[in-house]
Coordinates of C-alpha atoms and ligand atoms in Angstrom, one line a residue:
M143 CA 0.0 0.0 0.1
H144 CA 1.5 3.3 -1.0
H145 CA -0.5 5.4 1.2
Q146 CA -0.2 6.3 4.8
S147 CA -3.7 5.5 6.6
T148 CA -4.6 5.4 10.4
I149 CA -6.6 2.7 11.9
Y150 CA -8.3 3.3 15.0
V151 CA -9.6 0.6 17.1
T152 CA -12.1 1.0 19.6
P153 CA -11.4 -0.6 23.4
K154 CA -14.5 -2.7 23.0
L155 CA -13.1 -4.4 19.8
L156 CA -9.8 -5.3 21.6
M157 CA -11.6 -6.3 24.6
H158 CA -14.0 -8.6 22.7
Q159 CA -11.3 -9.9 20.2
S160 CA -7.9 -9.7 22.1
D161 CA -6.2 -11.5 18.9
A162 CA -7.6 -8.1 16.9
L163 CA -4.6 -6.1 17.2
Q164 CA -2.2 -9.0 16.5
S165 CA -3.6 -9.9 13.3
L166 CA -4.0 -6.6 12.3
M167 CA -0.1 -5.9 13.0
G168 CA 0.5 -9.4 11.1
L169 CA -1.2 -8.1 8.1
A170 CA 2.0 -6.0 7.7
M171 CA -0.1 -2.9 6.5
D172 CA 1.8 0.3 5.8
C173 CA -0.3 2.2 8.3
T174 CA -0.6 3.5 11.8
V175 CA -2.8 1.8 14.5
S176 CA -4.3 3.7 17.1
L177 CA -6.8 3.2 20.1
A178 CA -9.6 5.5 19.6
Y179 CA -11.7 6.2 22.7
P180 CA -14.1 8.9 23.8
K181 CA -12.7 11.1 26.7
D182 CA -15.1 9.5 29.2
A183 CA -13.7 5.9 28.2
R184 CA -10.1 7.2 29.0
S185 CA -10.0 5.0 32.2
D186 CA -11.2 1.9 30.3
A187 CA -8.6 2.5 27.7
Q188 CA -5.9 2.8 30.3
V189 CA -7.1 -0.4 32.1
L190 CA -7.1 -2.2 28.7
C191 CA -3.8 -1.1 27.8
K192 CA -2.3 -2.4 31.0
A193 CA -4.0 -5.7 30.7
H194 CA -2.2 -6.1 27.3
P195 CA 1.2 -4.6 27.7
F196 CA 2.0 -5.0 23.9
L197 CA -0.8 -2.7 23.2
S198 CA 0.9 0.4 25.1
S199 CA 4.0 -0.2 22.9
C200 CA 2.3 -0.2 19.5
L201 CA -0.9 2.1 20.1
Q202 CA -1.1 5.8 20.6
A203 CA -4.1 6.4 22.1
T204 CA -6.1 9.2 20.9
E205 CA -7.8 11.4 23.3
Q206 CA -10.6 12.5 21.3
T207 CA -14.1 11.0 20.0
L208 CA -12.9 9.9 16.5
F209 CA -14.7 12.0 13.7
D210 CA -15.3 14.8 16.0
N211 CA -13.8 16.9 13.2
V212 CA -14.4 14.7 9.9
A213 CA -12.9 17.0 7.5
D214 CA -9.3 16.4 8.2
K215 CA -10.0 12.6 8.7
T216 CA -10.4 11.4 5.3
E217 CA -7.6 8.8 5.7
T218 CA -8.8 7.2 8.7
F219 CA -10.7 4.2 9.5
L220 CA -12.5 3.3 12.8
L221 CA -12.8 -0.4 13.5
D222 CA -15.5 -1.4 16.0
E223 CA -16.8 -4.3 17.6
G224 CA -18.9 -6.1 15.2
I225 CA -16.9 -5.8 12.8
K226 CA -17.6 -2.2 11.8
L227 CA -15.5 -0.2 9.7
S228 CA -16.4 3.7 9.6
F229 CA -14.8 6.2 7.5
Y230 CA -15.4 9.6 6.1
C231 CA -17.2 9.4 2.7
P232 CA -20.0 11.9 2.0
L233 CA -22.5 10.4 -0.4
E234 CA -25.8 12.3 -1.7
L235 CA -28.4 9.8 -0.3
A236 CA -26.8 9.0 3.1
A237 CA -28.1 10.4 6.4
S238 CA -24.4 10.9 7.6
P239 CA -21.0 11.7 5.8
I240 CA -19.5 8.7 8.1
I241 CA -20.1 5.4 6.1
T242 CA -20.2 2.0 8.2
L243 CA -19.5 -1.2 6.5
F244 CA -19.6 -4.7 8.3
F245 CA -17.3 -7.5 7.7
H246 CA -17.3 -11.2 9.2
T247 CA -13.6 -11.2 10.1
L248 CA -11.1 -8.6 10.7
A249 CA -9.0 -9.7 7.9
D250 CA -11.9 -9.0 5.6
A251 CA -11.9 -5.3 7.1
V252 CA -8.2 -5.1 6.5
S253 CA -8.4 -6.3 3.1
Y254 CA -11.2 -3.4 2.3
I255 CA -8.7 -0.7 3.7
E256 CA -5.9 -2.4 1.6
A257 CA -8.0 -2.2 -1.5
Y258 CA -9.5 1.4 -0.8
P259 CA -7.3 3.4 1.6
R260 CA -8.9 6.5 0.4
P261 CA -12.6 5.6 0.3
S262 CA -13.8 9.3 0.6
E263 CA -12.4 9.8 -3.0
Q264 CA -12.6 5.9 -4.4
L265 CA -16.1 5.1 -3.3
P266 CA -17.8 8.1 -5.1
K267 CA -15.8 7.5 -8.3
L268 CA -16.6 3.7 -8.2
I269 CA -20.3 4.5 -7.7
A270 CA -20.1 6.9 -10.7
E271 CA -18.5 4.4 -12.9
D272 CA -20.7 1.5 -12.0
A273 CA -23.9 3.7 -12.4
A274 CA -22.5 4.9 -15.9
L275 CA -21.9 0.9 -16.8
L276 CA -25.9 0.4 -15.6
A277 CA -26.8 3.2 -17.7
Q278 CA -25.1 1.6 -20.7
G279 CA -27.1 -1.9 -20.1
K280 CA -24.3 -3.5 -18.3
L281 CA -24.4 -5.9 -15.4
V282 CA -23.2 -4.7 -11.8
A283 CA -23.6 -6.4 -8.6
F284 CA -23.9 -4.1 -5.7
P285 CA -24.5 -4.3 -2.2
T286 CA -27.9 -4.0 -0.5
E287 CA -28.9 -4.4 3.4
T288 CA -30.0 -8.0 2.7
V289 CA -28.0 -9.7 0.2
Y290 CA -25.8 -8.6 -2.9
G291 CA -28.0 -8.0 -6.2
L292 CA -27.0 -8.5 -9.6
G293 CA -28.4 -5.2 -11.1
A294 CA -29.5 -4.2 -14.8
D295 CA -31.5 -1.4 -16.4
A296 CA -35.0 -2.7 -15.7
M297 CA -36.1 -1.0 -19.1
N298 CA -33.6 -2.4 -21.1
E299 CA -34.8 -6.0 -21.9
E300 CA -31.5 -6.8 -23.4
A301 CA -29.7 -6.1 -20.2
V302 CA -32.1 -8.0 -18.2
R303 CA -31.7 -10.9 -20.4
G304 CA -28.1 -10.9 -19.6
I305 CA -28.9 -11.2 -15.7
F306 CA -30.8 -14.5 -16.6
A307 CA -28.0 -15.8 -18.5
A308 CA -25.2 -14.9 -16.0
K309 CA -27.4 -16.5 -13.3
E310 CA -28.7 -19.4 -15.4
R311 CA -31.9 -18.6 -13.9
P312 CA -35.3 -19.6 -15.6
F313 CA -37.4 -16.9 -17.2
F314 CA -40.5 -17.9 -15.4
D315 CA -39.0 -16.5 -12.1
P316 CA -39.6 -12.6 -12.0
L317 CA -37.3 -10.0 -10.7
I318 CA -37.3 -7.4 -8.2
V319 CA -37.1 -3.5 -9.5
H320 CA -35.1 -1.4 -7.2
I321 CA -35.4 2.3 -6.9
A322 CA -33.6 5.1 -5.0
Q323 CA -36.6 7.7 -5.0
L324 CA -40.1 7.5 -4.9
E325 CA -40.7 9.5 -8.2
Q326 CA -39.2 6.3 -10.0
L327 CA -42.7 4.7 -9.3
E328 CA -44.0 6.6 -12.1
G329 CA -43.7 4.4 -15.2
L330 CA -43.3 1.1 -13.1
V331 CA -46.7 0.9 -11.3
V332 CA -50.5 1.9 -12.0
D333 CA -53.1 2.4 -9.7
L334 CA -50.9 2.7 -6.6
D335 CA -52.6 1.2 -3.6
P336 CA -53.0 3.6 -0.5
R337 CA -51.8 0.5 1.5
A338 CA -48.5 0.6 -0.5
K339 CA -48.1 4.2 0.2
L340 CA -48.4 3.4 4.0
L341 CA -46.0 0.8 3.8
M342 CA -43.4 2.8 1.9
D343 CA -43.9 5.7 4.5
H344 CA -43.0 3.0 7.2
F345 CA -40.2 0.6 5.9
W346 CA -38.7 2.3 2.8
P347 CA -35.8 2.4 2.3
G348 CA -35.7 -1.3 3.9
P349 CA -35.9 -4.9 3.3
L350 CA -39.7 -4.8 1.9
T351 CA -40.4 -5.6 -1.5
M352 CA -44.1 -5.0 -2.5
V353 CA -45.7 -6.7 -5.6
L354 CA -48.0 -4.1 -7.3
K355 CA -49.9 -3.5 -10.4
K356 CA -47.6 -3.1 -13.4
H357 CA -47.3 -0.4 -15.6
P358 CA -47.3 -1.6 -19.3
A359 CA -43.8 0.0 -20.1
V360 CA -42.2 -2.6 -17.5
P361 CA -40.8 -5.3 -20.2
S362 CA -42.4 -8.5 -19.6
I363 CA -39.3 -10.4 -19.2
V364 CA -38.7 -8.5 -15.8
T365 CA -42.2 -9.9 -14.4
A366 CA -42.2 -13.1 -16.2
N367 CA -45.3 -12.1 -18.1
S368 CA -47.0 -11.2 -15.1
Q369 CA -49.5 -8.2 -14.7
T370 CA -47.7 -7.5 -11.7
V371 CA -44.2 -6.0 -10.5
A372 CA -42.3 -6.3 -7.5
I373 CA -40.7 -3.2 -6.2
R374 CA -38.3 -2.5 -3.4
M375 CA -36.1 0.7 -2.0
P376 CA -33.0 -0.7 -0.2
S377 CA -31.6 1.3 2.6
N378 CA -27.7 0.6 1.7
P379 CA -26.4 4.1 1.0
L380 CA -24.1 2.6 -1.4
A381 CA -26.9 0.8 -3.4
L382 CA -29.2 4.1 -3.1
N383 CA -26.4 6.3 -4.6
L384 CA -25.6 3.8 -7.4
I385 CA -29.3 3.4 -8.5
K386 CA -29.8 7.4 -8.1
A387 CA -26.8 8.0 -10.3
S388 CA -27.7 5.4 -12.9
G389 CA -30.8 7.5 -13.5
K390 CA -32.8 4.0 -13.8
A391 CA -34.8 1.6 -12.1
I392 CA -32.9 -1.4 -11.5
A393 CA -34.0 -4.8 -11.9
A394 CA -31.7 -7.2 -9.6
P395 CA -32.1 -10.9 -8.3
S396 CA -29.7 -12.0 -5.8
A397 CA -26.2 -12.2 -7.3
N398 CA -25.7 -15.9 -7.2
R399 CA -26.3 -18.9 -9.6
F400 CA -29.8 -20.1 -9.7
A401 CA -30.9 -21.9 -6.6
Y402 CA -27.7 -21.5 -4.8
T403 CA -27.2 -19.8 -1.5
S404 CA -27.5 -16.0 -1.8
P405 CA -24.3 -13.8 -1.6
T406 CA -23.5 -11.5 1.3
T407 CA -20.1 -10.5 0.5
A408 CA -18.4 -9.2 -2.6
L409 CA -16.3 -12.3 -2.5
H410 CA -19.3 -14.6 -2.8
V411 CA -20.3 -12.8 -5.9
R412 CA -17.0 -12.8 -7.5
E413 CA -16.7 -16.6 -6.9
Q414 CA -20.0 -17.4 -8.7
L415 CA -20.3 -14.8 -11.3
G416 CA -17.0 -12.9 -11.4
T417 CA -16.3 -13.7 -15.1
R418 CA -20.1 -13.3 -16.2
I419 CA -20.6 -9.7 -15.1
D420 CA -19.1 -6.3 -15.7
A421 CA -18.3 -5.0 -12.2
I422 CA -18.9 -5.6 -8.4
L423 CA -19.5 -2.8 -6.0
D424 CA -17.7 -3.9 -2.8
G425 CA -19.6 -2.5 0.3
G426 CA -18.6 -5.4 2.7
A427 CA -21.0 -7.8 4.2
C428 CA -24.7 -7.3 4.2
T429 CA -26.2 -6.5 7.5
V430 CA -29.7 -8.0 7.3
G431 CA -28.2 -11.1 5.6
I432 CA -31.3 -12.8 4.0
E433 CA -33.4 -11.7 1.4
S434 CA -36.3 -9.0 1.6
T435 CA -39.8 -9.8 2.8
V436 CA -42.2 -10.3 -0.7
L437 CA -45.4 -9.0 0.0
S438 CA -48.4 -9.1 -2.5
L439 CA -50.6 -6.3 -2.3
C440 CA -52.7 -7.7 -5.3
T441 CA -54.1 -10.6 -3.4
E442 CA -57.5 -9.8 -1.6
I443 CA -55.7 -10.2 1.4
P444 CA -52.3 -8.7 1.5
T445 CA -49.9 -11.9 1.4
I446 CA -46.4 -12.6 2.4
L447 CA -44.8 -14.5 -0.4
R448 CA -41.5 -14.8 1.1
P449 CA -40.8 -14.3 4.8
G450 CA -38.1 -11.5 5.8
K451 CA -36.9 -9.3 8.4
I452 CA -40.3 -7.6 8.3
G453 CA -42.9 -10.0 9.4
L454 CA -46.5 -10.4 10.3
K455 CA -45.8 -8.5 13.8
E456 CA -44.7 -5.3 11.8
L457 CA -47.2 -5.4 9.2
Q458 CA -50.3 -6.3 10.8
P459 CA -50.8 -3.0 12.8
L460 CA -50.7 -1.2 9.5
L461 CA -52.7 -3.6 7.3
G462 CA -54.9 -5.7 9.7
E463 CA -55.1 -9.0 8.4
V464 CA -52.1 -10.6 6.6
A465 CA -51.9 -14.1 5.0
M466 CA -48.9 -16.0 4.7
G467 CA -48.4 -17.7 1.3
K468 CA -48.5 -21.4 1.2
Q469 CA -45.1 -23.2 0.6
A470 CA -44.9 -24.9 -2.5
G471 CA -44.1 -28.5 -3.5
P472 CA -40.9 -29.4 -5.4
T473 CA -42.5 -29.8 -8.8
D474 CA -45.2 -27.0 -8.7
T475 CA -44.0 -24.2 -11.0
H476 CA -47.5 -22.5 -11.3
L477 CA -46.7 -20.3 -8.3
E478 CA -47.6 -17.1 -7.3
S479 CA -43.9 -16.3 -6.6
P480 CA -41.4 -18.8 -7.9
G481 CA -39.0 -18.3 -5.1
L482 CA -41.6 -20.3 -3.3
L483 CA -40.2 -23.3 -5.1
E484 CA -39.2 -25.7 -2.5
S485 CA -35.6 -26.5 -3.3
H486 CA -33.5 -23.2 -3.2
Y487 CA -30.8 -21.3 -1.6
A488 CA -29.0 -24.6 -1.6
P489 CA -25.2 -25.2 -0.9
T490 CA -23.4 -28.3 -2.7
T491 CA -22.8 -30.1 0.5
P492 CA -26.0 -31.5 1.8
L493 CA -27.3 -29.5 4.8
Y494 CA -29.5 -31.8 7.2
L495 CA -31.9 -30.1 9.8
V496 CA -31.5 -32.1 13.1
D497 CA -33.2 -31.7 16.6
D498 CA -29.8 -31.8 18.3
V499 CA -26.5 -30.9 16.7
T500 CA -24.4 -32.4 19.5
L501 CA -25.3 -36.0 18.2
Y502 CA -22.6 -35.1 15.3
K503 CA -19.9 -34.2 17.7
D504 CA -17.8 -37.3 16.9
Q505 CA -18.1 -36.9 13.4
S506 CA -15.3 -35.0 11.8
D507 CA -16.7 -34.9 8.2
V508 CA -19.6 -33.2 9.3
G509 CA -19.9 -29.5 9.5
V510 CA -22.1 -27.8 12.4
L511 CA -24.0 -24.6 12.3
L512 CA -24.6 -23.3 15.7
F513 CA -27.0 -20.8 17.0
E514 CA -26.0 -20.9 20.8
K515 CA -22.7 -21.2 22.7
Q516 CA -21.8 -25.3 22.9
S517 CA -19.5 -26.3 25.5
V518 CA -19.5 -29.7 24.0
P519 CA -16.3 -30.1 21.7
F520 CA -17.0 -30.9 18.2
K521 CA -14.5 -32.9 16.1
G522 CA -15.8 -31.6 12.9
P523 CA -15.7 -27.8 11.7
V524 CA -18.2 -25.5 13.5
V525 CA -19.5 -22.3 12.7
Y526 CA -21.4 -19.9 15.1
V527 CA -24.1 -18.3 13.4
S528 CA -24.8 -16.7 16.5
E529 CA -23.3 -17.4 20.1
K530 CA -26.0 -15.7 21.9
E531 CA -29.1 -16.8 20.3
D532 CA -29.8 -13.7 18.4
A533 CA -31.7 -14.4 15.4
E534 CA -30.9 -11.0 13.8
E535 CA -27.2 -11.9 14.3
A536 CA -27.9 -15.4 13.1
A537 CA -29.5 -14.2 10.0
S538 CA -26.7 -11.8 9.0
R539 CA -24.2 -14.7 9.3
L540 CA -26.3 -17.6 8.1
Y541 CA -25.5 -17.7 4.2
W542 CA -21.8 -16.9 5.1
A543 CA -21.6 -19.7 7.4
I544 CA -23.0 -22.1 5.0
R545 CA -20.9 -21.1 2.2
H546 CA -18.0 -21.4 4.6
L547 CA -18.7 -24.9 5.6
D548 CA -19.5 -25.5 1.7
T549 CA -15.9 -25.0 0.8
L550 CA -14.4 -27.6 3.3
H551 CA -15.5 -30.8 1.2
L552 CA -17.5 -32.2 4.2
R553 CA -19.7 -35.1 4.1
C554 CA -22.7 -33.1 5.2
M555 CA -23.4 -30.2 7.4
V556 CA -26.0 -29.9 10.0
G557 CA -28.1 -27.2 11.9
S558 CA -31.1 -26.7 13.7
L559 CA -34.2 -24.6 13.3
L560 CA -34.6 -21.3 15.3
P561 CA -37.7 -20.6 17.2
E562 CA -40.4 -19.7 14.9
E563 CA -40.8 -15.6 15.8
G564 CA -39.6 -12.7 14.3
I565 CA -36.8 -13.1 11.7
G566 CA -36.6 -16.7 12.8
V567 CA -39.6 -17.5 10.7
A568 CA -37.6 -16.3 7.7
I569 CA -34.5 -18.0 8.6
N570 CA -36.3 -21.4 9.0
N571 CA -38.0 -20.8 5.9
R572 CA -34.3 -20.4 4.2
L573 CA -32.8 -23.4 6.2
K574 CA -35.9 -25.7 5.2
K575 CA -35.3 -24.7 1.4
A576 CA -31.4 -25.1 1.5
S577 CA -31.6 -28.5 3.4
A578 CA -31.3 -31.6 1.6
K579 CA -34.3 -33.9 1.8
H580 CA -34.1 -37.3 3.7
Ligands
TXA696 O1 -33.5 -8.9 -0.8 C1 -33.9 -9.3 -1.9 O2 -34.9 -9.1 -2.2 C2 -32.6 -9.3 -2.9 C3 -31.9 -7.9 -3.0 C4 -30.9 -8.1 -4.2 O3 -32.9 -7.0 -3.4 N1 -33.2 -9.7 -4.3 C5 -33.8 -11.1 -4.4 O4 -34.1 -11.2 -5.5 O5 -33.6 -11.7 -3.5 P1 -34.5 -12.9 -6.0 O6 -34.8 -12.6 -7.7 O7 -33.4 -13.5 -5.7 O8 -36.0 -13.0 -5.3 C6 -36.9 -12.4 -6.0 C7 -38.3 -13.1 -5.4 C8 -38.4 -14.3 -6.2 O9 -39.1 -15.3 -5.2 C9 -39.5 -14.1 -7.2 O10 -40.3 -15.2 -7.5 C10 -40.3 -12.8 -6.4 O11 -39.4 -12.1 -5.4 N2 -41.0 -12.0 -7.4 C11 -40.6 -11.1 -8.2 N3 -41.5 -10.5 -9.0 C12 -42.8 -11.1 -8.6 C13 -43.9 -10.7 -8.9 N4 -44.2 -9.9 -9.9 N5 -44.9 -11.3 -8.3 C14 -44.7 -12.5 -7.5 N6 -43.3 -12.6 -6.9 C15 -42.4 -11.9 -7.6
MG697 MG1 -32.4 -15.3 -5.3

């Protein structure tokens, strides 16, 4: 790296990942690592430095809240628990000039810093370049809060055809159209349902897709000949700015090969589609981690066609009665939403759902997905999807964990269903579809 950057590390990150600093140093970066803490946490930081004598030798403790004065912090990064990476990068459609990206490992966060040592300049430039590609009918993968999408200009039939080809997706499966501003609805939908407006006020930008009456201008390849169109406004600031800058509505399915696990990092996209598409905008790991809720407002009673983070509990107070779409059988292709196909989201290594994963503790060729802290030692590889039975955390790590186990050439992997409440409903839906049939 030719550039001198400073990485600030919070006491919390160090406390909860005591190996964090060592691995940062181990990555031989041409940068300074400093400890950042707000003034009122000074004593915590001092205690921490005493507990880790090596810290005091390699850390310069900064006595100010980082980004207090953002203008002169353009080449600094703040690494926090989680792992969150914050840096200065003002974007038009973002609430704050500080952008925060998430990563599953510290090494991923550091690789991002190595690739983009000056994000305040590089990120806006990349967004502009990728937006120009979209406007020219090219395919660009981009991060959303749910999963990475593979985008193309929704009004350009040829470009949309490219999405189906890259993914090897059958034409009967319609795409979601992504927008950055409400004005873009014009020309996409007709007779906008007042309930849709209410939901947009509450949940957009965010992980709710609505199936609405289609405007005749939307190419039928986007909607699989249906008279309805699925629309969503993602909340990820990179996605919003990319869509806005392209000047187009963007059709985007998840950026994976058809029926495989959805991608939640740029690397996932590169692995499956890298050579087939024109660009990938790297925005770290997706925070929600599973696909948006798909809600149809074209049925008599609003119907959840695909469960997601926004569930019955959030929707019922606004809509009254809400129905859950039926789970389809494996050969049923006449579906209201083809995403309801029974087998979907599947890794190559068979995944089995079991009541008690500890029964597999002695099998070294079985990978284990864990949703809670386990004291039992496992002979095979284990991935914590959540250590504290936190369903939202589990959702954000689920596909990453499945993909990780899928690279290890195991006989199979095992996991258990979560309690059927909140986002657990959506996680269970994906686990069931990703699992092999006994
Ligand atoms: O979170 C998400 O929704 C991600 C990100 C990229 O936005 N996108 C995504 O797209 O998951 P995809 O294509 O993988 O899934 C879209 C789902 C499919 O199940 C599809 O059948 C359904 O939405 N869908 C799309 N248009 C529809 C329509 N007009 N009527 C019913 N279902 C529709
Ligand atoms: Mg998909």
